[in-house]
Short mmCIF file of C-alpha atoms in Angstrom, two decimals:
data_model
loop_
_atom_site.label_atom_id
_atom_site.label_comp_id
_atom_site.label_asym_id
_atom_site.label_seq_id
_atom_site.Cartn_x
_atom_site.Cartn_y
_atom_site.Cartn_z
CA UNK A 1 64.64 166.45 142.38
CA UNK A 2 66.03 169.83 144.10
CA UNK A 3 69.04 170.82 143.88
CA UNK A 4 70.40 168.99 146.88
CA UNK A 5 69.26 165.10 145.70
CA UNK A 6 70.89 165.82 142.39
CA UNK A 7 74.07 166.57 144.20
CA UNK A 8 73.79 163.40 146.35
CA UNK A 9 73.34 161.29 143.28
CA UNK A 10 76.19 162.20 141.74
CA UNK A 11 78.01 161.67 144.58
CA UNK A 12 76.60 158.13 144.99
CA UNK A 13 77.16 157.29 141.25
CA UNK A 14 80.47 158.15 141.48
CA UNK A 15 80.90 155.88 144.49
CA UNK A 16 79.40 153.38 142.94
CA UNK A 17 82.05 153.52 140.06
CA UNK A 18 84.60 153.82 141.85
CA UNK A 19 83.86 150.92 143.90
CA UNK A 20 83.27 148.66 140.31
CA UNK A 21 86.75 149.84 139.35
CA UNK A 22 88.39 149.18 142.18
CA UNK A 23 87.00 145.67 142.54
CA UNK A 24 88.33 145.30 138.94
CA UNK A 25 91.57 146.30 139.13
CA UNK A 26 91.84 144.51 142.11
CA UNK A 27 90.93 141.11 140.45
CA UNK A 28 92.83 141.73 137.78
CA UNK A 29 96.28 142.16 140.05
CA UNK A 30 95.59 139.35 141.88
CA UNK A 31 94.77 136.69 139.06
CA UNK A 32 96.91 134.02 138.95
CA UNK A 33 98.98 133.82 135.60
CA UNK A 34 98.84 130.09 133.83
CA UNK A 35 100.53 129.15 130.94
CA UNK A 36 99.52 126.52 128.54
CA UNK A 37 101.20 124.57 125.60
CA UNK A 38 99.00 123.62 123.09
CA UNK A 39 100.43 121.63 119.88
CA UNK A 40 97.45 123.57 117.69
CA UNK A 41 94.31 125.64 118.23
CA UNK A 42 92.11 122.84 117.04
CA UNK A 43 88.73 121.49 118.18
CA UNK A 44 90.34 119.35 120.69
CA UNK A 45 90.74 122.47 123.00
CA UNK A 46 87.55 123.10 122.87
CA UNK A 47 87.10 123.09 126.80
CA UNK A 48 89.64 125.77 126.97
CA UNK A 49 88.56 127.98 124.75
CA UNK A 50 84.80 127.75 126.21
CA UNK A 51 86.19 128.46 129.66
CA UNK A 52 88.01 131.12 128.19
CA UNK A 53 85.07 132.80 126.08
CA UNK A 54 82.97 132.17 129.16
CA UNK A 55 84.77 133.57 131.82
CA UNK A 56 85.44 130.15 133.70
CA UNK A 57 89.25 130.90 133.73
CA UNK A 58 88.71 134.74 135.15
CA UNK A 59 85.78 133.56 138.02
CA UNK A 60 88.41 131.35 139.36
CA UNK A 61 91.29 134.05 139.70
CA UNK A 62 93.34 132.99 136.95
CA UNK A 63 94.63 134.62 133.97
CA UNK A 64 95.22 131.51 131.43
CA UNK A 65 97.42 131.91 127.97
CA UNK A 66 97.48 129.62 125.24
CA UNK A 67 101.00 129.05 123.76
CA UNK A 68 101.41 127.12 120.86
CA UNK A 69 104.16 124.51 120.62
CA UNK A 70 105.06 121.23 119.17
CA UNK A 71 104.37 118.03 121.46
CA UNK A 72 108.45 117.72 122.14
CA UNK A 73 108.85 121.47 122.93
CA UNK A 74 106.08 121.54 125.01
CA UNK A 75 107.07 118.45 127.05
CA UNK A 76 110.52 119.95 127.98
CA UNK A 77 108.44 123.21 128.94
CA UNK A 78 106.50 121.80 131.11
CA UNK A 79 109.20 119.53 132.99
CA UNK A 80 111.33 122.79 133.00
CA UNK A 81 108.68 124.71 135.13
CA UNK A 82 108.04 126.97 132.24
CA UNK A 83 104.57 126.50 131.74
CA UNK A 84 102.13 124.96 134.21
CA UNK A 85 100.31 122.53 131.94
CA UNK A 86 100.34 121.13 128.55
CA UNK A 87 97.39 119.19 126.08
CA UNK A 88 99.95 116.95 124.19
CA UNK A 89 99.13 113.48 126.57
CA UNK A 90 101.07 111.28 124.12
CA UNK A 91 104.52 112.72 124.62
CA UNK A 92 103.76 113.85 127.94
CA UNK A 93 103.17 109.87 128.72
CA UNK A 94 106.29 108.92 126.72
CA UNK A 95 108.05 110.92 128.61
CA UNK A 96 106.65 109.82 132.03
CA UNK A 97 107.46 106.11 131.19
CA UNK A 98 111.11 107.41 130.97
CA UNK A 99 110.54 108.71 134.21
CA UNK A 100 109.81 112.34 133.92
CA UNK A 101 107.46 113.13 136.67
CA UNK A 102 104.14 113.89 134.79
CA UNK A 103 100.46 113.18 135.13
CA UNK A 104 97.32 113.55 133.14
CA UNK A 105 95.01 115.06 135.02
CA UNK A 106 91.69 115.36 132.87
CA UNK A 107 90.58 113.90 129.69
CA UNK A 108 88.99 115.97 126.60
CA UNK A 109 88.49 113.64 124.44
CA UNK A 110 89.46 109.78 124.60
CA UNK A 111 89.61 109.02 120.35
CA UNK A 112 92.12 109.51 118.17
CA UNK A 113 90.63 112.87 115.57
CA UNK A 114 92.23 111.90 112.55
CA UNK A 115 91.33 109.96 109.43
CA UNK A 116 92.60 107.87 107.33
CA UNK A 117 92.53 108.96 103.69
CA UNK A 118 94.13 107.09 100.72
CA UNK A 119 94.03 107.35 96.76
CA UNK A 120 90.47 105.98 95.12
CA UNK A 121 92.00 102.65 94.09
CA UNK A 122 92.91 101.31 97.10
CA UNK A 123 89.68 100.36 99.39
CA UNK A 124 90.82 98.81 102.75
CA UNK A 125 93.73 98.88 105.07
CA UNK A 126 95.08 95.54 103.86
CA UNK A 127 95.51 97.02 100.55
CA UNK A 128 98.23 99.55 102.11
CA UNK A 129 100.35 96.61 102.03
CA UNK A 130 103.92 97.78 100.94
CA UNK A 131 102.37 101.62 100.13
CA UNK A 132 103.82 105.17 101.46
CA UNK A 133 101.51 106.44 104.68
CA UNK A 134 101.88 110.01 105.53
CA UNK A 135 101.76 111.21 109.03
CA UNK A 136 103.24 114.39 110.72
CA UNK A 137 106.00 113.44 112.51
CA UNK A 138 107.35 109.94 113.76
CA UNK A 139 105.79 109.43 117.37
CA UNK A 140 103.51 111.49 117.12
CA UNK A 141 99.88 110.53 118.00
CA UNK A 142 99.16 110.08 114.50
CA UNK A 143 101.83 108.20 113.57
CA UNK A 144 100.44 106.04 117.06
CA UNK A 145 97.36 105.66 116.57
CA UNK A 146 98.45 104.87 112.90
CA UNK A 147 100.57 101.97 113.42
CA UNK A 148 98.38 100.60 116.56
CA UNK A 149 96.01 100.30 113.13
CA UNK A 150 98.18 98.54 111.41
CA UNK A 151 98.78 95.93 113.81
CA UNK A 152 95.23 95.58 114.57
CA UNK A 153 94.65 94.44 110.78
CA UNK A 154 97.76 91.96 110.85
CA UNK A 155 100.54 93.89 109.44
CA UNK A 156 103.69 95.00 110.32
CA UNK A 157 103.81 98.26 111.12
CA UNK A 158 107.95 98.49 110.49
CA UNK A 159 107.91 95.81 107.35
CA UNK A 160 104.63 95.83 105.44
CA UNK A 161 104.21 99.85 104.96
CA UNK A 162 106.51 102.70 104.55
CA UNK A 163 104.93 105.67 107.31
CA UNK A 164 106.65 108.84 105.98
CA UNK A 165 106.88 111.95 108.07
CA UNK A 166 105.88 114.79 106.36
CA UNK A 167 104.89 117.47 108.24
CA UNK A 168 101.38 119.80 108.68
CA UNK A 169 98.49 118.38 107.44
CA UNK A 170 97.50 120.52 104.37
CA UNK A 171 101.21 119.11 103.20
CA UNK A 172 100.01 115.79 103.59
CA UNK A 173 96.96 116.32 101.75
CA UNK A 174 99.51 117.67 98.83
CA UNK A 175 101.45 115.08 98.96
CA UNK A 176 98.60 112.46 98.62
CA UNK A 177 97.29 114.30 95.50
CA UNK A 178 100.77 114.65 93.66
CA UNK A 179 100.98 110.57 94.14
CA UNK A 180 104.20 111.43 96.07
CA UNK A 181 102.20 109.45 99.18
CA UNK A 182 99.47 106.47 98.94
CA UNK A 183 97.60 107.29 102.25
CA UNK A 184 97.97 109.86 104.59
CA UNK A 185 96.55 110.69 107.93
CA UNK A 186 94.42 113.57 108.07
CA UNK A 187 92.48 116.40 110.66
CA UNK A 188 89.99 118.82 110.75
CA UNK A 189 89.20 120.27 108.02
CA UNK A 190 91.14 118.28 105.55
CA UNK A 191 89.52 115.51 106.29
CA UNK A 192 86.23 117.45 104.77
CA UNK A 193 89.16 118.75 101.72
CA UNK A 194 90.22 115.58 101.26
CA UNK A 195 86.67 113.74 100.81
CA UNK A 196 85.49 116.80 98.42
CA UNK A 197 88.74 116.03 96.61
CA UNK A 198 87.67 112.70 95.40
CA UNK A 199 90.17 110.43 98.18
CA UNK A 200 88.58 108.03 99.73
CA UNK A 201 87.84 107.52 103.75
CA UNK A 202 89.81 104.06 104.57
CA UNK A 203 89.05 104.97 108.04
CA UNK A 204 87.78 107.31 111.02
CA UNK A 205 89.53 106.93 114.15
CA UNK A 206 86.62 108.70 116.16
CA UNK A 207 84.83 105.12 115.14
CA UNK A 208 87.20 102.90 115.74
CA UNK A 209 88.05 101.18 119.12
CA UNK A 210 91.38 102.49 119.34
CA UNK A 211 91.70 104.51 122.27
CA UNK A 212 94.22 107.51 122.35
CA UNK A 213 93.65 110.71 124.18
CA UNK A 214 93.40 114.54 122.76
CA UNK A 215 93.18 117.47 124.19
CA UNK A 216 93.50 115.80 127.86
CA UNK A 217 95.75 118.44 130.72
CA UNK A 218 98.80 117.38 131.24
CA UNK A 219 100.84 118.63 134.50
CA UNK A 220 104.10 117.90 136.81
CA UNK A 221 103.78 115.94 139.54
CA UNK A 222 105.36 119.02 142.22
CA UNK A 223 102.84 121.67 141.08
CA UNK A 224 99.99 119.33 141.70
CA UNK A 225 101.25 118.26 145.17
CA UNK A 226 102.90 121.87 146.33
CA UNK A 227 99.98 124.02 144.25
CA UNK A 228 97.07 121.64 144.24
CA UNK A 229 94.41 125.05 144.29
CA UNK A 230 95.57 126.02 141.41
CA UNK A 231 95.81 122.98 139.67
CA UNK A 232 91.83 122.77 141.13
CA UNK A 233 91.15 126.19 139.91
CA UNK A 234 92.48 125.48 136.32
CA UNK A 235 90.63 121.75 136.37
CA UNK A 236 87.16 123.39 137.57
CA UNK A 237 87.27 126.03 135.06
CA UNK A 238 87.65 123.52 132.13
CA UNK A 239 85.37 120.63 132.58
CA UNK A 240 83.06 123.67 132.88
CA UNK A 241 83.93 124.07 129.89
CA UNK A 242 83.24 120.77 128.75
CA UNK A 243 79.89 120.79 129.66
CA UNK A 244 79.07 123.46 128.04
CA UNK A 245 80.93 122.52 125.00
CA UNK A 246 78.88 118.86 125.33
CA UNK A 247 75.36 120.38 125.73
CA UNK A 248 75.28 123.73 124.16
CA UNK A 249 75.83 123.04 120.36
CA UNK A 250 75.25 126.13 119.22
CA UNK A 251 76.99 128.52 121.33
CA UNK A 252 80.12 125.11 121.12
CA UNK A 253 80.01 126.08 117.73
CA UNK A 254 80.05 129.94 117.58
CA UNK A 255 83.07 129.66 120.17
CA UNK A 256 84.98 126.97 117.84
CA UNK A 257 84.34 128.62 115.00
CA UNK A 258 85.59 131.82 116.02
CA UNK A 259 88.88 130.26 118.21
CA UNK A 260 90.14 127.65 115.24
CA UNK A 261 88.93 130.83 112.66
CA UNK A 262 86.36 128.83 110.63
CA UNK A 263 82.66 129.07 109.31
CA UNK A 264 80.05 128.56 111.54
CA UNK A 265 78.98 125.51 108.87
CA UNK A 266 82.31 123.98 109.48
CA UNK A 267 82.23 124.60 112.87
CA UNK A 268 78.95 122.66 112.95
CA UNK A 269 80.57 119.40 111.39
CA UNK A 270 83.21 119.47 113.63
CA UNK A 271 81.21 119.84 116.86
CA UNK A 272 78.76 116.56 115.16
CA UNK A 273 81.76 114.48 114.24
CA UNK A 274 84.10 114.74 117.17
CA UNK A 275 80.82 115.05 120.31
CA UNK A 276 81.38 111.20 120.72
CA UNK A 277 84.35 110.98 121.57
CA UNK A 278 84.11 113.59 125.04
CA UNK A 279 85.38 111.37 127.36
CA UNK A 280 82.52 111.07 130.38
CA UNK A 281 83.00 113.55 133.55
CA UNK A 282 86.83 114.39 131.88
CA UNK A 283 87.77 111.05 133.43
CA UNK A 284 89.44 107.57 132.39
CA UNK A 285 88.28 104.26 134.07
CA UNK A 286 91.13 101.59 134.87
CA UNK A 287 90.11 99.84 131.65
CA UNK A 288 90.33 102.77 129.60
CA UNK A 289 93.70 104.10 131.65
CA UNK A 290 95.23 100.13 130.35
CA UNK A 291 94.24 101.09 127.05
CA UNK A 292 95.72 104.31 126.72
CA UNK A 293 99.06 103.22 128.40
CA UNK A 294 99.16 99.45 126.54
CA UNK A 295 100.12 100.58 123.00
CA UNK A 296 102.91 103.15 124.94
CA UNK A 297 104.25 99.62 127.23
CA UNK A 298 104.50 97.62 123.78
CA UNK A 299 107.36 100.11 123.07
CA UNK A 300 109.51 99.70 125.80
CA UNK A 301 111.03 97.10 127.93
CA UNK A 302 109.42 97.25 131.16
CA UNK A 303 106.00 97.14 131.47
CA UNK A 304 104.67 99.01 134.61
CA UNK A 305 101.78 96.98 136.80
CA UNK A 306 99.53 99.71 137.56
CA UNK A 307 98.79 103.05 135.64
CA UNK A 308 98.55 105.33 138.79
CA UNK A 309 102.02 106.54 138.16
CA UNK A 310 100.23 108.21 134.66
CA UNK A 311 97.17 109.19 135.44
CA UNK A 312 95.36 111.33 138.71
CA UNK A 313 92.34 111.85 138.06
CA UNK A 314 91.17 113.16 142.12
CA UNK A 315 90.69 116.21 141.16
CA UNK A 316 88.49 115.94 138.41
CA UNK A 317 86.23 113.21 140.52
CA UNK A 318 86.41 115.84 143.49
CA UNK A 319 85.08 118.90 140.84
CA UNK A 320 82.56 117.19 139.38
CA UNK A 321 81.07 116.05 142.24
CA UNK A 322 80.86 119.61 143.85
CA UNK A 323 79.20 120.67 140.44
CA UNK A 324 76.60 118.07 140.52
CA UNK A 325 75.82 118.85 144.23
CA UNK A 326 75.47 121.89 143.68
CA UNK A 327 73.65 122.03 140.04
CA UNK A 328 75.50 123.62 138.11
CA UNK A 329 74.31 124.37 134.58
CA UNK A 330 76.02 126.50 132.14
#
């Protein structure tokens, strides 16, 4: 090169730079800021921290955050306008059958991840008959999915056992192994502690045909009728990250165990135990909607005819049939 096309190239690299960081910055000012409570940072958001790893969030414009909060908390957060969406569906559904104007919008995962783990003596759920059953707090999906267990093997759920709250899992696992408990309901990865510890599985809840949903988006009613692109943008974004998460094991498990701060071998448990219960295309059926909402009815007076007051789910139909017309792969 002379002297001239040396100068030109500089000048054209420094264009070209300029240009990149402009389009940057300019991205970055205009991305959309989304808050979202999240009860823990567990494998059941696993679809938002894939689109999060993977850039989903940031192609569509917005800037997401992940706030933790307990399920009550992040109900009144979300009905006060101070976040736009939440992943704790079972108070978020309590709350609309008391009429709070909410709707889930997408569905994670459609069984209940926690297991049942009691001391070595005892060797089914009929033997829990007048013993102490630790969950974490009283309403809570455990607690739900606990007593809809109960129930389903003829007890009552009030009479025949004492369900204790008492607080964060690794508690519960203490209190089962100082005898202070008899059972107690457990997650990831005390589940895995709690088998290595000599307690024995009663039951998995992944396995069982009680339906309860984790991990599924919960959002008001006004924000999905006066904002319904964002609401779009937020929805396309994460079931892109569920199918990833659902057929990409092993970068699923390098995200989850770097998000939930794990081994990789861990990880890799996780992702095998909890894969079958991804609910299909991030969306409920009518039968599976009556399933979700029947245990939630049982507990109140009125019983509501039709489920579309719970659930929308037009979106997510709309977004994954784009995807598939247009073949998207990950």
């Amino acid at each position: 090169y002379d002297s001239s096309n040396v100068r030109l190239e500089k000048i054209l690299r420094t264009i070209v730079c300029a240009l990149f960081v402009g389009t940057v910055l300019v991205t970055c000012a205009e991305a959309r800021k989304v808050t979202v409570a999240v009860p823990v940072l567990d494998v059941t958001q696993s679809a938002l921290f894939v689109a999060r790893d993977q850039g989903y969030f940031q192609k569509e414009g917005l800037d997401v955050e992940l706030i933790l909060m307990r399920g009550g908390v992040a109900n009144q957060a979300l009905i006060g306008g101070n976040v736009e969406f939440t992943t704790v569906p079972t108070a978020g559904l309590q709350a609309a059958l008391r009429g709070a104007p909410l709707k889930v919008v997408l569905s994670a995962f459609h069984k209940p991840m926690f297991w049942l783990y009691s001391r070595p003596q005892i060797r089914s759920v009929k033997e829990l008959d007048n013993k102490k059953i630790a969950v974490s707090s009283l309403g809570a999906a455990g607690d739900s999915a606990l007593r809809e267990l109960i129930k389903k093997s003829g007890m009552d759920e009030n009479r025949d056992v004492a369900v204790l709250a008492i607080g964060t899992t690794a508690t519960r696992l203490g209190a089962l192994s100082t005898g202070v408990v008899d059972a107690a309901m457990m997650t990831f990865p005390y589940n895995i502690t709690a088998a290595e510890a000599g307690f024995r599985e009663l039951v998995s809840f992944i396995a069982s045909d009680i339906i309860q949903l984790q991990g599924a988006i919960v959002t008001r009613e006004a924000l999905l009728n006066m904002q319904p692109d964002v609401v779009e943008k937020f929805l396309r974004a994460t079931i892109k990250g569920i199918i990833y998460y659902s057929t990409n094991r092993g970068g699923a498990i390098q995200i989850l165990a770097r998000d939930v701060k794990t081994q990789e071998s861990l990880a890799a448990k996780i992702y095998d135990l909890v894969k079958p219960a991804l609910t299909p295309e991030s969306i409920l059926n009518d039968d599976l909607q009556k399933r979700v909402m029947t245990p939630l009815w049982e507990r109140v007076a009125k019983r509501d005819a039709s489920t579309a007051r719970f659930f929308d789910f037009a979106l997510a139909r709309k977004i994954n049939g784009e995807l598939k017309a247009e073949g998207w792969k990950p």
